[in-house]
Structures are given as C-alpha cells and as structure tokens.
Coordinates of C-alpha atoms in Angstrom, one line a residue:
X161 CA 46.9 -76.5 -14.5
X162 CA 44.5 -73.6 -13.3
X163 CA 43.6 -70.6 -15.4
X164 CA 41.5 -67.6 -14.2
X165 CA 39.7 -65.5 -16.7
X166 CA 36.9 -62.9 -16.6
X167 CA 34.3 -63.8 -19.2
X168 CA 31.2 -62.0 -20.4
X169 CA 27.9 -63.7 -19.7
X170 CA 27.0 -66.1 -22.5
X171 CA 28.2 -69.5 -24.0
X172 CA 31.9 -69.7 -24.7
X173 CA 34.1 -72.5 -26.3
X174 CA 37.1 -73.3 -24.2
X175 CA 39.9 -75.1 -26.2
X176 CA 43.0 -76.7 -24.7
X177 CA 45.8 -77.3 -27.1
X178 CA 49.1 -79.4 -26.6
X179 CA 51.6 -78.9 -29.3
X180 CA 53.5 -82.1 -28.6
X181 CA 57.2 -82.9 -28.0
X182 CA 59.8 -85.3 -29.1
X183 CA 58.2 -87.9 -27.1
X184 CA 54.5 -87.0 -27.2
X185 CA 52.3 -86.3 -30.1
X186 CA 50.2 -83.0 -30.2
X187 CA 46.6 -83.1 -28.9
X188 CA 43.7 -80.7 -28.2
X189 CA 40.2 -80.7 -26.7
X190 CA 37.3 -78.3 -26.7
X191 CA 34.6 -77.7 -24.2
X192 CA 31.5 -75.4 -24.2
X193 CA 31.2 -73.1 -21.2
X194 CA 28.0 -71.1 -20.3
X195 CA 28.7 -68.0 -18.2
X196 CA 25.6 -66.7 -16.4
X197 CA 25.1 -63.0 -15.5
X198 CA 26.2 -62.0 -12.0
X199 CA 23.5 -61.8 -9.4
X200 CA 22.8 -58.3 -8.1
X201 CA 21.6 -56.7 -4.9
X202 CA 19.6 -53.4 -4.7
X203 CA 18.9 -51.6 -1.4
X204 CA 16.3 -48.7 -1.3
X205 CA 15.5 -46.1 1.3
X206 CA 13.2 -43.1 1.1
X207 CA 13.9 -39.8 2.9
X208 CA 10.5 -39.8 4.6
X209 CA 7.7 -42.3 5.1
X210 CA 5.1 -39.6 5.0
X211 CA 5.0 -36.6 2.7
X212 CA 2.5 -34.1 1.3
X213 CA 1.2 -34.3 -2.3
X214 CA 3.6 -32.3 -4.4
X215 CA 6.3 -32.3 -1.7
X216 CA 9.8 -33.4 -2.8
X217 CA 11.2 -36.7 -1.4
X218 CA 14.5 -38.5 -2.2
X219 CA 15.0 -42.2 -2.9
X220 CA 18.5 -43.5 -1.9
X221 CA 19.6 -46.5 -4.0
X222 CA 22.7 -48.7 -3.7
X223 CA 23.4 -51.4 -6.3
X224 CA 26.1 -54.2 -6.0
X225 CA 26.8 -57.5 -7.6
X226 CA 26.9 -60.9 -5.8
X227 CA 30.4 -60.3 -4.7
X228 CA 29.5 -57.0 -3.1
X229 CA 31.2 -55.0 -5.9
X230 CA 29.5 -51.7 -6.8
X231 CA 27.9 -51.5 -10.2
X232 CA 28.6 -48.2 -11.8
X233 CA 26.6 -46.1 -14.3
X234 CA 23.6 -48.3 -13.9
X235 CA 20.2 -46.7 -14.8
X236 CA 17.7 -46.9 -12.0
X237 CA 14.0 -46.3 -12.7
X238 CA 11.7 -45.1 -10.0
X239 CA 8.0 -46.1 -10.1
X240 CA 5.1 -45.2 -8.0
X241 CA 2.5 -47.8 -8.7
X242 CA 2.7 -48.4 -12.4
X243 CA 3.7 -44.8 -13.3
X244 CA 7.3 -43.9 -13.9
X245 CA 8.1 -41.1 -11.5
X246 CA 11.8 -40.4 -11.9
X247 CA 15.1 -42.0 -12.9
X248 CA 18.8 -41.7 -12.1
X249 CA 22.3 -43.3 -12.5
X250 CA 24.6 -44.9 -10.0
X251 CA 28.0 -43.3 -9.3
X252 CA 31.4 -44.9 -8.8
X253 CA 30.3 -46.4 -5.5
X254 CA 27.1 -47.8 -7.0
X255 CA 24.9 -45.3 -5.2
X256 CA 22.2 -42.9 -6.6
X257 CA 20.0 -40.2 -5.0
X258 CA 16.8 -39.7 -7.0
X259 CA 14.4 -36.8 -6.0
X260 CA 10.7 -37.4 -6.8
X261 CA 7.2 -36.0 -6.1
X262 CA 3.8 -37.6 -5.9
X263 CA 0.8 -36.0 -7.5
X264 CA -1.9 -37.9 -5.6
X265 CA -2.6 -39.0 -2.0
X266 CA -2.6 -42.5 -0.5
X267 CA -0.4 -45.2 0.8
X268 CA 1.7 -46.1 -2.2
X269 CA 4.6 -48.5 -3.1
X270 CA 7.7 -46.9 -4.5
X271 CA 9.9 -49.3 -6.6
X272 CA 13.5 -48.8 -7.7
X273 CA 14.1 -51.0 -10.7
X274 CA 17.5 -52.0 -12.3
X275 CA 16.8 -53.8 -15.6
X276 CA 20.2 -55.4 -15.7
X277 CA 22.7 -55.8 -18.5
X278 CA 24.8 -58.5 -20.3
X279 CA 26.7 -59.2 -17.1
X280 CA 24.3 -58.4 -14.3
X281 CA 20.8 -59.7 -13.5
X282 CA 18.0 -57.2 -13.1
X283 CA 16.7 -56.4 -9.7
X284 CA 14.3 -54.1 -7.8
X285 CA 13.7 -52.8 -4.3
X286 CA 10.4 -51.7 -2.8
X287 CA 9.5 -49.1 -0.1
X288 CA 6.1 -47.7 0.9
X289 CA 5.2 -44.0 1.4
X290 CA 2.1 -42.3 2.7
X291 CA 1.2 -39.2 0.7
X292 CA -1.2 -36.9 2.4
X293 CA -3.5 -34.5 0.5
X294 CA -2.9 -30.8 0.7
X295 CA -5.2 -29.0 3.1
X296 CA -7.5 -26.4 1.5
X297 CA -9.4 -23.4 2.7
X298 CA -12.7 -21.9 1.4
X299 CA -13.5 -18.2 1.9
X300 CA -16.8 -16.5 1.1
X301 CA -16.8 -12.8 0.4
X302 CA -20.3 -11.2 0.6
X303 CA -21.8 -8.0 2.2
X304 CA -22.8 -8.4 5.9
X305 CA -26.1 -6.6 5.2
X306 CA -28.5 -6.2 2.3
X307 CA -31.9 -4.7 1.6
X308 CA -34.9 -6.9 1.0
X309 CA -35.6 -7.0 -2.8
X310 CA -32.0 -6.2 -3.6
X311 CA -29.3 -8.4 -5.1
X312 CA -26.4 -10.0 -3.1
X313 CA -23.2 -10.6 -5.0
X314 CA -20.9 -13.3 -3.5
X315 CA -17.4 -14.6 -4.3
X316 CA -15.9 -17.9 -3.2
X317 CA -12.1 -18.5 -3.1
X318 CA -10.5 -22.0 -2.8
X319 CA -6.8 -22.1 -1.9
X320 CA -4.4 -24.8 -0.7
X321 CA -2.4 -24.7 2.5
X322 CA 0.4 -22.8 0.7
X323 CA -2.0 -20.1 -0.4
X324 CA -2.1 -21.2 -4.0
X325 CA -5.5 -21.1 -5.9
X326 CA -7.1 -24.4 -6.7
X327 CA -8.1 -24.4 -10.3
X328 CA -10.9 -26.4 -11.9
X329 CA -12.3 -27.6 -8.5
X330 CA -15.9 -28.6 -8.4
X331 CA -17.8 -27.3 -5.4
X332 CA -21.4 -27.3 -4.1
X333 CA -23.1 -24.0 -3.1
X334 CA -26.3 -23.9 -1.1
X335 CA -28.3 -20.7 -0.5
X336 CA -31.1 -20.6 2.1
X337 CA -33.1 -18.1 4.2
X338 CA -34.9 -19.0 7.4
X339 CA -34.0 -22.6 6.8
X340 CA -35.8 -22.4 3.5
X341 CA -33.7 -23.5 0.5
X342 CA -33.3 -20.9 -2.3
X343 CA -30.8 -22.5 -4.6
X344 CA -28.4 -25.4 -4.9
X345 CA -25.6 -24.9 -7.4
X346 CA -22.6 -27.0 -8.6
X347 CA -19.8 -24.6 -9.7
X348 CA -16.2 -25.0 -10.9
X349 CA -13.4 -22.6 -9.9
X350 CA -11.6 -20.6 -12.5
X351 CA -7.9 -20.0 -13.0
X352 CA -7.8 -17.9 -9.9
X353 CA -9.6 -20.5 -7.8
X354 CA -12.7 -18.5 -7.5
X355 CA -16.4 -18.7 -8.3
X356 CA -18.9 -15.8 -8.3
X357 CA -22.6 -15.5 -8.2
X358 CA -25.6 -13.3 -7.5
X359 CA -28.7 -14.1 -5.4
X360 CA -31.9 -12.1 -5.0
X361 CA -32.8 -11.2 -1.4
X362 CA -36.5 -11.9 -1.7
X363 CA -37.2 -12.0 2.0
X364 CA -35.9 -10.5 5.2
X365 CA -33.9 -12.5 7.7
X366 CA -30.6 -14.3 7.6
X367 CA -29.5 -15.2 4.1
X368 CA -27.1 -18.2 4.4
X369 CA -24.5 -19.0 1.8
X370 CA -22.7 -22.4 2.3
X371 CA -20.0 -23.8 0.1
X372 CA -18.4 -27.2 0.3
X373 CA -15.5 -28.8 -1.6
X374 CA -15.4 -32.7 -1.5
X375 CA -11.6 -32.8 -2.2
X376 CA -9.9 -35.2 -4.6
X377 CA -6.7 -37.3 -4.8
X378 CA -4.6 -34.2 -4.4
X379 CA -6.6 -31.9 -2.1
X380 CA -8.4 -32.3 1.2
X381 CA -12.1 -31.3 1.6
X382 CA -13.2 -27.9 2.9
X383 CA -16.3 -26.0 3.7
X384 CA -17.4 -22.5 4.7
X385 CA -20.5 -20.5 5.5
X386 CA -21.4 -16.9 5.2
X387 CA -24.5 -15.1 6.6
X388 CA -26.0 -11.9 5.2
X389 CA -28.6 -10.0 7.2
X390 CA -31.4 -9.0 4.9
X391 CA -33.2 -5.9 6.3
X392 CA -36.8 -5.4 5.6
X393 CA -37.5 -2.7 3.0
X394 CA -40.2 -1.1 5.2
X395 CA -37.8 1.5 6.5
X396 CA -38.7 4.7 8.3
X397 CA -39.2 7.7 6.0
X398 CA -39.7 10.8 8.1
X399 CA -40.0 14.6 7.5
X400 CA -39.8 17.6 9.8
X401 CA -42.8 19.9 9.7
X402 CA -42.1 22.2 12.6
X403 CA -40.6 25.6 11.8
X404 CA -40.0 26.2 15.5
X405 CA -38.0 23.0 15.6
X406 CA -35.9 24.2 12.6
X407 CA -35.2 27.6 14.0
X408 CA -34.4 26.1 17.4
X409 CA -31.5 24.2 15.8
X410 CA -33.1 20.8 15.3
X411 CA -31.7 19.2 12.2
X412 CA -34.2 18.6 9.4
X413 CA -34.8 15.1 8.2
X414 CA -36.0 15.8 4.6
X415 CA -36.9 13.1 2.2
X416 CA -36.4 14.6 -1.2
X417 CA -39.2 13.3 -3.3
X418 CA -41.1 14.9 -6.2
X419 CA -44.1 16.9 -5.1
X420 CA -43.8 16.3 -1.4
X421 CA -43.0 20.0 -0.6
X422 CA -46.1 21.2 -2.5
X423 CA -48.3 18.9 -0.3
X424 CA -46.7 20.2 2.9
X425 CA -46.4 23.9 1.9
X426 CA -48.8 25.0 4.6
X427 CA -47.0 23.1 7.3
X428 CA -43.6 24.3 6.3
X429 CA -44.6 27.9 6.2
X430 CA -45.1 28.3 9.9
X431 CA -44.3 26.8 13.3
X432 CA -46.2 25.7 16.4
X433 CA -49.2 28.0 16.8
X434 CA -48.6 29.2 13.2
X435 CA -51.0 31.7 11.6
X436 CA -51.8 32.4 7.9
X437 CA -49.2 34.4 6.1
X438 CA -50.5 37.1 3.7
X439 CA -49.7 36.7 0.1
X440 CA -47.8 40.0 0.1
X441 CA -45.3 38.6 2.7
X442 CA -43.0 36.7 0.4
X443 CA -39.4 36.3 -0.5
X444 CA -37.2 34.6 -3.1
X445 CA -35.6 31.2 -2.4
X446 CA -31.8 31.6 -1.9
X447 CA -31.2 28.5 -4.0
X448 CA -33.8 28.4 -7.0
X449 CA -35.0 32.0 -6.8
X450 CA -38.7 31.1 -6.7
X451 CA -41.2 33.0 -4.6
X452 CA -41.9 31.5 -1.2
X453 CA -43.6 32.8 2.0
X454 CA -41.3 35.1 3.9
X455 CA -41.3 33.0 7.1
X456 CA -40.7 29.7 5.3
X457 CA -37.7 27.8 6.7
X458 CA -37.5 25.6 3.5
X459 CA -38.3 26.2 -0.1
X460 CA -41.6 24.8 -1.2
X461 CA -40.1 24.0 -4.7
X462 CA -36.5 22.8 -4.2
X463 CA -36.5 22.0 -0.5
X464 CA -33.4 24.2 0.3
X465 CA -33.2 25.5 3.8
X466 CA -33.6 29.3 4.1
X467 CA -31.9 31.7 6.4
X468 CA -34.2 33.3 9.0
X469 CA -35.0 37.0 8.2
X470 CA -33.2 39.6 10.4
X471 CA -36.3 41.9 10.6
X472 CA -39.9 41.7 10.0
X473 CA -43.2 41.7 11.7
X474 CA -45.2 38.7 12.6
X475 CA -42.1 36.5 13.4
X476 CA -41.2 36.2 17.0
X477 CA -37.7 35.0 17.9
X478 CA -37.7 31.3 18.5
X479 CA -37.8 30.1 22.1
X480 CA -34.6 28.7 23.5
X481 CA -34.4 25.0 24.2
X482 CA -35.1 24.0 27.8
X483 CA -33.7 21.0 29.6
X484 CA -36.3 18.4 29.7
X485 CA -36.4 14.9 31.2
X486 CA -35.1 12.1 29.0
X487 CA -37.9 10.8 26.8
X488 CA -40.2 13.8 27.1
X489 CA -41.1 17.0 25.2
X490 CA -40.7 20.5 26.7
X491 CA -43.4 23.1 26.8
X492 CA -42.1 24.9 23.7
X493 CA -42.0 21.6 21.8
X494 CA -38.3 20.9 22.1
X495 CA -37.2 17.3 22.3
X496 CA -35.0 15.8 24.9
X497 CA -31.3 15.1 24.2
X498 CA -32.1 11.5 23.3
X499 CA -34.9 12.6 20.9
X500 CA -32.6 15.2 19.3
X501 CA -29.9 12.6 18.8
X502 CA -32.4 10.3 17.1
X503 CA -33.7 13.1 15.0
X504 CA -30.1 14.0 14.0
X505 CA -29.4 10.4 13.1
X506 CA -32.5 10.3 10.9
X507 CA -31.4 13.4 9.1
X508 CA -27.9 12.1 8.6
X509 CA -29.5 9.1 6.8
X510 CA -31.7 11.3 4.6
X511 CA -34.8 10.2 6.3
X512 CA -34.5 6.5 5.7
X513 CA -33.3 4.2 8.4
X514 CA -33.4 0.6 9.5
X515 CA -34.8 0.2 13.0
X516 CA -32.4 -2.6 14.0
X517 CA -29.4 -0.9 12.6
X518 CA -30.3 2.5 14.1
X519 CA -31.0 1.0 17.5
X520 CA -27.5 -0.6 17.4
X521 CA -25.8 2.6 16.2
X522 CA -27.5 4.8 18.8
X523 CA -27.1 2.4 21.7
X524 CA -30.8 2.1 22.5
X525 CA -33.4 -0.7 22.3
X526 CA -35.8 -1.0 19.5
X527 CA -38.6 -0.1 21.9
X528 CA -36.9 3.1 23.0
X529 CA -36.2 4.0 19.4
X530 CA -39.9 3.5 18.4
X531 CA -41.1 5.5 21.5
X532 CA -38.8 8.4 20.6
X533 CA -40.0 8.4 17.0
X534 CA -43.6 8.4 18.2
X535 CA -42.8 11.4 20.6
X536 CA -41.2 13.3 17.7
X537 CA -44.1 12.6 15.5
X538 CA -46.7 13.7 18.1
X539 CA -44.7 16.9 18.7
X540 CA -44.7 17.8 15.0
X541 CA -41.0 17.1 14.4
X542 CA -41.6 14.1 12.2
X543 CA -44.3 13.0 9.8
X544 CA -44.5 9.8 7.7
X545 CA -43.6 10.7 4.1

C-alpha cells in the first residue's frame, strides 16, 4: 500500500492501524518521520555592472524550490556589503524586481538574501557592481584686476556633474604672488557648496588663487586656479596747465584734490606766452560764484571749467589746431592726434591711469604711451599732480 501526503517540515508520527476481521485480529504500528525543509534556489542579476554613486539600479531575483516550483510572497533582503540597501517580495512566479542606490564608490558585492521559512531552506545569491564617484567641478570667482594695497574678495563653488552643490566638503585653498606663498587655508563648503574669502593685495604682479578638493567615497577630486592681476598703485596723476590747450578743444585731465588749484592759480590763469592779469580784470565763477581772473579757463576754487568771454581786451582768439606728424607738437603747442587721444583717455579716467591697462586700451606700446605723456608734459599740457 502506498500513500502520498504533503507534510510540513518537522518530526511527524505516522501510525498504521488494522481494525481486524473475522479471521485476523486488529493490529497497529507507529513510526516517527522527520520532514526536512525543501531546498531552494535563488538567481540574482543586476541591471548594470557599473553605475554612478546615487544612480538607481535594479536587482532581478527569482526564487524556486528544489523541484523548480516558484516560492511566492517570499521576502528578499538586498545587502551591499553589510548594509541593508533595499528589500522586496516575490510575486506569483517567484520573481522580484528590487530598485536600489549606492551611496559610496568602489567595487562592491550585492547580496540577495532569502531567510527561508518552515518549509524552505534559506538561500542567497551574490553579484558584484562597480560604483563610480560623481565627477565634481570647482569654480573660482574673483576680479581679473585689483589695485596694489587693496583687498581681493573671492568665492569658490563646488558642484557635482549634475550641477548640484556639494555641501560640507573640505577643500584646500592656496594663495601666492610671484611664486611666493601668501596663505594656505583649509575651508569647508556651506549649504550652497561655496566658500568665500578675502586676501590683501600687498604687492603687484599676478595673485594666484588655487583650490583643490581631494574627493571622498561619493565624489571625485577637482581643482581650479584663478589669477588676479594686481596693478601697482603708482598710477599716473596728471593735470592740464595750458589755457591755450583748453581753448583749443583739448580735454582737461583734472585731478580734483584739495588745495591743488590754489597752488596752480597762476598757471591756470593764462596760456602759452601768458602775461600777468590785472587785479581789476576779474569775473565770477559760473559754478561757485567766487571771483577769478577774467581769462581763467577753470575756477581756482572749485575747478569748474569756465566759458570763454565773448569780448575783452588782452585775450586773443585761440590758434586753430594744425596737422602735425604723429608723435610731435605743433608750433602753437597743439598735440598730434595720438597725443590728443592719450590726453582724452587720461581725462576720461579723471587723471589716474594704469600704464599697462591704458596701453592695451589705446592700442599702443608702453614705450609709446610714456613718450606721448612726456611730450604732453613738456608742451605744458600735463603736469604731475
């Protein structure tokens, strides 16, 4: 006699009973039967063998017993190393799709674990995945130029490859000038992925700001460099002293400083070949109203330009500009076109310019600029303030 039965795992007593007949007496027997849990098989596949940190991947799991039958509603735990990363349950076909993310880079084992139950043995499957760190970018924001003796403010921004700020990242900042170290700092980014600082520009030259981020388990290293040109503070401060130049249409380059007009009153009250002006020949400034010489082109007190009088003795009409060779002064003291352009540039910058910047803006060499300034000075157009 053969009897089939599905038994739960464990120890069972199996009893056979014969009730007897008219010929045979009743009898029975009992046996102990140990039922072991069914063996199981788990297969694991990962959607990609290489991912970025924080990027979503999917683990595909299939769970069957030793006879190939699917095991339904089984809980599957997904581990990355020793950390529980995600979990899911098998469907009616014994399959599960479990999405997960990794928060650190490296070559890591991914384990899908089934702990088993009363009728099934626990089992696990292993796959490996390579998690690459997110690329990062460092950007330094600082002015391209600064004056010697001033302060340079800089801002450093650290972002990942998706443009998101990297918070709480430690970076090294080195500041130097002419290969001479000025400062070495260790700074940490704020909630916006930025750090800010100020450095004193104590010497002229190229101020170099370098930032480096060493990276971590999540982010790749990055570095950046920014150069600030520190211009020497010995800039040119010039002033026109020729009335003929002013009346001839040459723009004045006035440096408005206290007391400077008083010291140059005599030079501002006449032109080339000027003669003393009598005290009675006077007029009022059109700006401040104070008394000034009648032929003065600029007020001795406030520096305002004055309109030329329409009539009056002792004031000849100004000579008209004559075309002169480039880089020379005409017989009436008028500058060439180049010199006038340079004088106008100086006036536009209120008498203070940087030689290197002015040469670049005007399209001339430093030597040509210095020569033109010297010609204007010798002709009486400019005078060091």
